[in-house]
Amino acid sequence: MKAQYLFLFAGGLLAVFILVVVLYLCGVSQITCLVIGVVGASLVVWQTFTMNRKYGQYGLMKKGAVRMHPRYLVNRRTVCHLICNLQSKKAKQ
């Protein structure tokens, strides 16, 4: 496990810890807090290792970069307009 996965792992566990502390301070029973903490920490660990196995060292950054690019390019010119421009360029030569 390298790079961004360590940050996700540490951040997730910290978030679960803070959630458990806040719930405990609000008066939720200890058993409930422990169950939420164990389940939450297990989910964070499982999800982090799953993403590491699936995407690899740089794959998660690549997946994020794909979202920045458009899925397709739109050409608003009509086909007739494109053909007319092509013919006029050939005629000039």
Coordinates of C-alpha atoms in Angstrom, one line a residue:
M1 CA 0.0 0.0 0.0
K2 CA 1.6 3.3 -1.1
A3 CA 1.0 7.0 -1.7
Q4 CA -2.6 8.1 -1.8
Y5 CA -3.9 4.9 -0.2
L6 CA -2.0 5.6 3.0
F7 CA -3.8 9.0 3.2
L8 CA -7.2 7.4 2.6
F9 CA -6.4 4.7 5.2
A10 CA -5.3 7.2 7.9
G11 CA -8.0 9.7 7.1
G12 CA -10.7 7.0 7.2
L13 CA -9.6 5.6 10.5
L14 CA -9.3 9.1 12.0
A15 CA -12.9 9.8 10.8
V16 CA -14.2 6.6 12.4
F17 CA -12.3 7.4 15.6
I18 CA -13.8 11.0 15.8
L19 CA -17.3 9.6 15.0
V20 CA -17.0 7.1 17.9
V21 CA -15.7 9.8 20.3
V22 CA -18.5 12.2 19.4
L23 CA -21.2 9.4 19.8
Y24 CA -19.7 8.4 23.2
L25 CA -19.7 12.0 24.3
C26 CA -23.4 12.4 23.2
G27 CA -24.3 9.5 25.5
V28 CA -24.6 6.6 23.2
S29 CA -23.9 3.3 24.9
Q30 CA -20.4 1.9 24.9
I31 CA -21.5 -1.3 23.1
T32 CA -23.0 0.7 20.2
C33 CA -19.9 2.9 20.0
L34 CA -17.7 -0.2 19.9
V35 CA -19.8 -1.9 17.2
I36 CA -19.8 1.3 15.1
G37 CA -16.1 1.7 15.6
V38 CA -15.2 -1.9 14.7
V39 CA -17.5 -2.1 11.7
G40 CA -16.4 1.4 10.4
A41 CA -12.7 0.6 10.8
S42 CA -13.1 -2.8 9.1
L43 CA -14.9 -1.2 6.2
V44 CA -12.1 1.4 5.8
V45 CA -9.4 -1.2 5.9
W46 CA -11.3 -3.5 3.5
Q47 CA -12.1 -0.7 1.0
T48 CA -8.6 0.7 1.1
F49 CA -7.0 -2.6 0.3
T50 CA -9.6 -3.4 -2.4
M51 CA -8.8 -0.1 -4.1
N52 CA -5.1 -0.8 -3.8
R53 CA -5.5 -4.2 -5.4
K54 CA -7.8 -2.9 -8.1
Y55 CA -6.2 0.3 -9.2
G56 CA -2.5 -0.2 -8.2
Q57 CA 0.0 2.4 -7.2
Y58 CA -1.1 5.2 -9.7
G59 CA -4.4 3.9 -10.9
L60 CA -6.5 5.9 -8.5
M61 CA -4.9 9.1 -9.8
K62 CA -5.5 8.0 -13.3
K63 CA -9.1 7.3 -12.6
G64 CA -9.4 10.8 -11.2
A65 CA -7.7 12.3 -14.2
V66 CA -10.1 10.6 -16.6
R67 CA -13.0 12.6 -15.0
M68 CA -11.2 15.8 -16.0
H69 CA -11.4 15.0 -19.7
P70 CA -14.6 15.1 -21.8
R71 CA -16.1 11.8 -22.8
Y72 CA -16.5 13.0 -26.4
L73 CA -15.9 16.1 -28.6
V74 CA -18.9 17.8 -30.1
N75 CA -18.6 19.3 -33.6
R76 CA -21.5 21.7 -34.2
R77 CA -20.9 22.2 -37.9
T78 CA -23.2 20.3 -40.3
V79 CA -21.8 17.7 -42.6
C80 CA -22.9 19.8 -45.6
H81 CA -20.9 22.8 -44.3
L82 CA -17.8 20.6 -43.8
I83 CA -18.0 19.2 -47.3
C84 CA -18.5 22.7 -48.8
N85 CA -15.4 24.0 -47.0
L86 CA -13.4 21.0 -48.1
Q87 CA -14.4 21.5 -51.7
S88 CA -13.7 25.2 -51.7
K89 CA -10.2 24.5 -50.2
K90 CA -9.5 21.9 -53.0
A91 CA -10.7 24.4 -55.6
K92 CA -8.3 27.1 -54.3
Q93 CA -5.3 24.7 -54.7

